[in-house]
Coordinates of C-alpha atoms and ligand atoms in Angstrom, one line a residue:
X1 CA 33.2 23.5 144.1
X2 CA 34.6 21.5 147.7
X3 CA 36.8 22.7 150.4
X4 CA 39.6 24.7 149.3
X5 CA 42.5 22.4 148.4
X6 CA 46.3 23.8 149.8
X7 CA 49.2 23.7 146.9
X8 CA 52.4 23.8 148.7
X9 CA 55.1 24.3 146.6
X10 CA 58.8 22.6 147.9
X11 CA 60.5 23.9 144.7
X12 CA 64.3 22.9 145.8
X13 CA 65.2 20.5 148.5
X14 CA 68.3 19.7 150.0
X15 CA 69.2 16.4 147.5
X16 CA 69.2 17.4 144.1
X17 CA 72.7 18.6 142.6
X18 CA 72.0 21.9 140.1
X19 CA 74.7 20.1 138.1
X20 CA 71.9 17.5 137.6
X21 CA 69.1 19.5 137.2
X22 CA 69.7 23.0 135.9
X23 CA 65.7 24.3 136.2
X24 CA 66.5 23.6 139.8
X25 CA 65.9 27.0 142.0
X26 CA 69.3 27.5 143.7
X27 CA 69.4 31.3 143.9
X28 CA 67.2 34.0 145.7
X29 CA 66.5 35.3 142.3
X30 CA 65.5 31.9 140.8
X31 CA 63.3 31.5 144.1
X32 CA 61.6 34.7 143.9
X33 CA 61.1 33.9 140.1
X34 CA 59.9 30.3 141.1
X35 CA 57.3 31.9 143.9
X36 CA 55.9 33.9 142.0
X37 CA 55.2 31.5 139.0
X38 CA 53.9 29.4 141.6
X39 CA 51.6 31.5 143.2
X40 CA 50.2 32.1 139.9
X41 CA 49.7 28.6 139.1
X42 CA 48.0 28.3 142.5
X43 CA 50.4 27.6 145.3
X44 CA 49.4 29.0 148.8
X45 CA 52.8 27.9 150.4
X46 CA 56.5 27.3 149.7
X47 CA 58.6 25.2 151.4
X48 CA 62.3 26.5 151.4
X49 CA 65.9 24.7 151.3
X50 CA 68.5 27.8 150.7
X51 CA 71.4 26.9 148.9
X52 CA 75.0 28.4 149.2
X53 CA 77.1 30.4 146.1
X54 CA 78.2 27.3 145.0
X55 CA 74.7 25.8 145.0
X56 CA 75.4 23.4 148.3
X57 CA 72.7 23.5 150.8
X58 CA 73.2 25.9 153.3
X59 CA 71.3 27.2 157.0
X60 CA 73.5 30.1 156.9
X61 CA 71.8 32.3 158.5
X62 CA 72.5 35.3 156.4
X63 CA 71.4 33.2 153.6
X64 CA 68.2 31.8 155.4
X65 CA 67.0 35.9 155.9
X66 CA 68.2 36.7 152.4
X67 CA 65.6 33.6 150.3
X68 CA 63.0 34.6 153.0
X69 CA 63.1 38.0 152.1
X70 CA 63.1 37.2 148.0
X71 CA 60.1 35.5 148.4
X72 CA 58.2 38.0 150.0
X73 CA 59.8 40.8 147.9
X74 CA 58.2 38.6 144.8
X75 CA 54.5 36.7 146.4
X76 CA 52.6 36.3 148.9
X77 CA 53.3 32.8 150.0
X78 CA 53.2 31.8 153.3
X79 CA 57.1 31.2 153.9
X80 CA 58.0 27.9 155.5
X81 CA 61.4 27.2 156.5
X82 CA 63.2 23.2 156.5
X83 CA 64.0 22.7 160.0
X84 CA 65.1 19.2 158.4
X85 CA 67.8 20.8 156.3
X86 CA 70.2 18.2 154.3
X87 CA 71.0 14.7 156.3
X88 CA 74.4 16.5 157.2
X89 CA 73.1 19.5 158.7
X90 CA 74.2 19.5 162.9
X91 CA 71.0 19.8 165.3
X92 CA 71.9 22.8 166.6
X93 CA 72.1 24.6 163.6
X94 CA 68.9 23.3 162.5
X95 CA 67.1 24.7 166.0
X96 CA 68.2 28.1 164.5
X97 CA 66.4 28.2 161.3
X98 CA 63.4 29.8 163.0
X99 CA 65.3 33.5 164.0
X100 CA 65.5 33.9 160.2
X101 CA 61.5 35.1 160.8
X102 CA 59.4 32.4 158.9
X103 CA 55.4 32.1 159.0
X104 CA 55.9 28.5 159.2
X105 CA 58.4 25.8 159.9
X106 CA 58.7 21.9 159.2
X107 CA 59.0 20.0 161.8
X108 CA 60.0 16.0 161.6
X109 CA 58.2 13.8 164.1
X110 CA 61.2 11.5 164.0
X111 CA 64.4 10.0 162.7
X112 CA 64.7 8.3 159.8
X113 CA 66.4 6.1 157.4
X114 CA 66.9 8.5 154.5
X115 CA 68.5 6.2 151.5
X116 CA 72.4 5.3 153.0
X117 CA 72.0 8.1 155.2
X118 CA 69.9 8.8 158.6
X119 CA 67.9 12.3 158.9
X120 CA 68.6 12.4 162.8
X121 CA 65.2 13.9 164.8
X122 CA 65.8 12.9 168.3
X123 CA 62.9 13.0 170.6
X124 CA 64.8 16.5 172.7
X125 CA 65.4 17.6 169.4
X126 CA 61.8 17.3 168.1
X127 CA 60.9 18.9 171.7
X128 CA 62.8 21.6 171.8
X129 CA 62.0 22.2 168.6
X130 CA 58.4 22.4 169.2
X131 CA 58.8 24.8 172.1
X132 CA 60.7 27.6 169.8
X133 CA 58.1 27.1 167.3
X134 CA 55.3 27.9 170.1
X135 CA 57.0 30.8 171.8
X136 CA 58.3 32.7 168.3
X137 CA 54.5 32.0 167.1
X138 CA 55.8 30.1 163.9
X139 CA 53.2 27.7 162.6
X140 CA 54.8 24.0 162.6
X141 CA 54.1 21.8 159.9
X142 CA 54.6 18.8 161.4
X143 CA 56.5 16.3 158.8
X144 CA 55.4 12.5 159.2
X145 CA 57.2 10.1 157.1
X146 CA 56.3 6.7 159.2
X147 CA 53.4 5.8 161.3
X148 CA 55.5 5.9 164.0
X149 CA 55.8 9.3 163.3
X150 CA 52.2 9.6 163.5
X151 CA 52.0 8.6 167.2
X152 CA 54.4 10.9 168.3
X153 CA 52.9 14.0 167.5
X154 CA 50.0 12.8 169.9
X155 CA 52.5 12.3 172.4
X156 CA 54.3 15.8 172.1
X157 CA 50.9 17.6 171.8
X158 CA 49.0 15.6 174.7
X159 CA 52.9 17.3 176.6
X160 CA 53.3 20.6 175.3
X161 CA 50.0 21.3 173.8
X162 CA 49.0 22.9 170.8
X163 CA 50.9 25.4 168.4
X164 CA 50.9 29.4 169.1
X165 CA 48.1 29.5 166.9
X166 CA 45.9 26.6 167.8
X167 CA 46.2 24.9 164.4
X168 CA 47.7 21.9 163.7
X169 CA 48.5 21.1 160.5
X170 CA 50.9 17.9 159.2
X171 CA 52.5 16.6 156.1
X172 CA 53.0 12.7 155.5
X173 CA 56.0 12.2 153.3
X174 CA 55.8 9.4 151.7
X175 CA 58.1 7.1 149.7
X176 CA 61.8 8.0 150.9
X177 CA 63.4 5.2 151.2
X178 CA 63.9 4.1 155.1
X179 CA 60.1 5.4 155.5
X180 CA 56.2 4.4 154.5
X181 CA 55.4 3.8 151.4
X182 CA 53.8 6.5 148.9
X183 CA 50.9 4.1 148.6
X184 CA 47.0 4.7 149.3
X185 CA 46.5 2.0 151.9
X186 CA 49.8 3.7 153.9
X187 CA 48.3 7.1 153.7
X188 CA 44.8 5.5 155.0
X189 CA 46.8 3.9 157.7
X190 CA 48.5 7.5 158.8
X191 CA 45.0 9.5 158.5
X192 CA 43.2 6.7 160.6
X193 CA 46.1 7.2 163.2
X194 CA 45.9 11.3 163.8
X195 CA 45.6 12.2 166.9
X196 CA 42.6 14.3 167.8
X197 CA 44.3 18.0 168.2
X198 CA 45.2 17.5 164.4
X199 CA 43.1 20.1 161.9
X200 CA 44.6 19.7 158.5
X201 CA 46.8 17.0 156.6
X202 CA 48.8 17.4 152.9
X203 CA 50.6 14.3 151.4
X204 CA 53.4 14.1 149.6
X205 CA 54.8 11.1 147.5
X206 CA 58.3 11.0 146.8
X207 CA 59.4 9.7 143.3
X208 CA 57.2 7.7 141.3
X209 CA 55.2 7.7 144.3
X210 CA 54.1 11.2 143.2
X211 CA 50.7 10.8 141.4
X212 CA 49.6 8.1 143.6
X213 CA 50.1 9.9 147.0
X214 CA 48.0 13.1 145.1
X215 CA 44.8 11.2 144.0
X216 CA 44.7 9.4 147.4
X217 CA 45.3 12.6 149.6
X218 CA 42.4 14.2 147.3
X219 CA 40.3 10.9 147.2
X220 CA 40.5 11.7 151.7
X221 CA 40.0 15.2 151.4
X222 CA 43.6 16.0 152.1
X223 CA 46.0 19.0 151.0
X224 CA 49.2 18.3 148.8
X225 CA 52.4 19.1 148.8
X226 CA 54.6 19.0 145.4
X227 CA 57.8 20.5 143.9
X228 CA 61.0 19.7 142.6
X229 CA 62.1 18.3 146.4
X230 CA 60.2 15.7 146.1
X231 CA 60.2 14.8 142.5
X232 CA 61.9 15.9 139.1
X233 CA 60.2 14.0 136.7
X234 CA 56.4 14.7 134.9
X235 CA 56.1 11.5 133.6
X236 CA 58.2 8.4 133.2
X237 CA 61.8 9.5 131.7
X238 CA 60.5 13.1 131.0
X239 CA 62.2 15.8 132.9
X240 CA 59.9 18.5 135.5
X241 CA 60.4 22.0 133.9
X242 CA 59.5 24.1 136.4
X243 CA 57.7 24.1 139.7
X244 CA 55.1 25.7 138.4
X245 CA 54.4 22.6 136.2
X246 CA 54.3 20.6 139.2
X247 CA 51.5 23.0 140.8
X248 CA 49.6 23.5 137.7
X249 CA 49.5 19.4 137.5
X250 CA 48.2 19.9 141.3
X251 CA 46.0 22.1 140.3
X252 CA 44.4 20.2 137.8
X253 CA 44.1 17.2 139.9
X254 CA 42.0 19.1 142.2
X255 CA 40.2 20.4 140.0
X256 CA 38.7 16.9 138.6
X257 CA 37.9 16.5 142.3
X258 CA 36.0 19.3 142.6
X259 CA 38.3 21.9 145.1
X260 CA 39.3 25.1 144.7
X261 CA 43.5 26.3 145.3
X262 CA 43.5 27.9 148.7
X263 CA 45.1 31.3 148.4
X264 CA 47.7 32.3 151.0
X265 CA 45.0 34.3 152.9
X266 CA 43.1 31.1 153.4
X267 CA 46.7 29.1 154.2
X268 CA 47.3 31.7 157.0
X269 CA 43.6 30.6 158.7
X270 CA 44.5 27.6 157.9
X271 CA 47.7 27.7 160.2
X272 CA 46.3 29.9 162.6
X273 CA 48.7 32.6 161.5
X274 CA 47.3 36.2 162.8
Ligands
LIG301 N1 66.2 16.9 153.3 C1 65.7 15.9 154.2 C2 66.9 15.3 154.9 C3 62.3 19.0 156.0 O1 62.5 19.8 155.1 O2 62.0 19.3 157.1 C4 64.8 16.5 155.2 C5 63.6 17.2 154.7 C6 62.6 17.5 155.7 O3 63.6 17.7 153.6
LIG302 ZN1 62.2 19.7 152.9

């Protein structure tokens, strides 16, 4: 078989109302439940949106140590924390993410039309950001949803230099609307623009953008990202059932081209996690 392929699992989001979508993980019990089901089907990560009592996203920060600590009490995923949060989320809250403990943390590259709304990443933001990240030694995942995007992660890395941990992994999210498009050419464009420093990518494609986004990342050697925060249907008008699905789907796509799910162990090299 290739090169181990990364699964991460974003099983909740910050969009999705549970009203809507009921399989939705909205509670550390469901995300425990979901980790573990995932890890199973082969996931090596998990990205993580908490959400509140009443099922509203939340950075409480109470609530933040509270799904980082069901995860672990149920896998062995490496934990990564949305620094993005929901589009309403203030800045400074957002910076404050990372004292909740997580291996990793996303990290957008820039703002973005998000839909009607704007998810805000001003360059001091993105900076300051970065700097937490390096001196708490959580692994940033750098999220890129336009090319312009791309080019500012060579900027902040030619200015701050590389992560804690020397990796430097990224994410292209692809398909929101106000950002590129989840197509193959796109995700050529975005992988032809990395900067040097860069040592892993995963794609995402939000939507219908979904499957496309997967057999190109794979068709470039890429990782993938998939889950319930980025889309809740398994084919056209049919409902997602679980996250799980979602990775087992990933799993099999890999699988026709020829890699192997990383394990969490791997993930942790991967990220340059000690
Ligand atoms: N919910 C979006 C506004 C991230 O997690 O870092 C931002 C987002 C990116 O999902
Ligand atoms: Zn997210």
């Amino acid at each position: 078989m290739g090169d181990p392929l990364l699964i991460t699992v974003a099983p909740t989001g910050a969009e999705t109302a549970k009203s809507d979508c009921p399989q939705l993980p909205t509670t550390p019990e469901e995300l425990a439940a979901t980790a573990a089901e995932c890890e199973a089907a082969g996931a090596a990560m998990i990205h993580i949106h908490v959400r509140d009592a009443e099922h509203r996203p939340t950075l409480d920060q109470g609530m933040l140590r509270e799904w980082v600590a069901a995860v672990r009490s149920s896998s062995s995923l490496v934990v990564q924390l949305s620094t993005g949060g929901s589009v309403h989320d203030p800045l400074e809250e957002r910076l404050k993410v990372l004292d909740a403990a997580p291996d990793s943390c996303s990290l957008t590259m820039g703002t973005t039309n998000f839909g009607d709304d704007v998810f805000l990443n001003p360059w001091p933001f993105v900076a300051e950001l970065y700097q937490l990240a390096q001196s708490t030694g959580i692994a940033p995942e750098f999220e890129l949803f336009d090319l312009g995007h791309v080019h500012s992660l060579g900027r902040l890395l030619a200015k701050y230099g590389p992560p804690a941990g020397g990796k430097v992994h990224v994410d292209f999210v692809m398909g929101v609307p106000g950002g590129m498009p989840g197509t193959a050419p796109a995700l050529v464009a975005g992988v032809a623009a990395l900067p040097p420093g860069v040592t892993s990518w995963s794609a995402t494609g939000i939507g219908r953008s979904t499957l496309s986004v997967a057999m190109a990342s794979l068709s470039m050697g890429g990782h993938l990202r998939v889950g319930m925060e980025d889309v809740l249907t398994i084919s056209r008008g049919v409902p997602v059932e679980s996250n799980a699905q979602l990775v087992s789907r990933a799993v099999e796509l890999g699988r026709l081209a020829q890699r192997t799910p990383m394990t969490p162990a791997e993930c942790r090299t991967l990220l340059g996690l000690g």
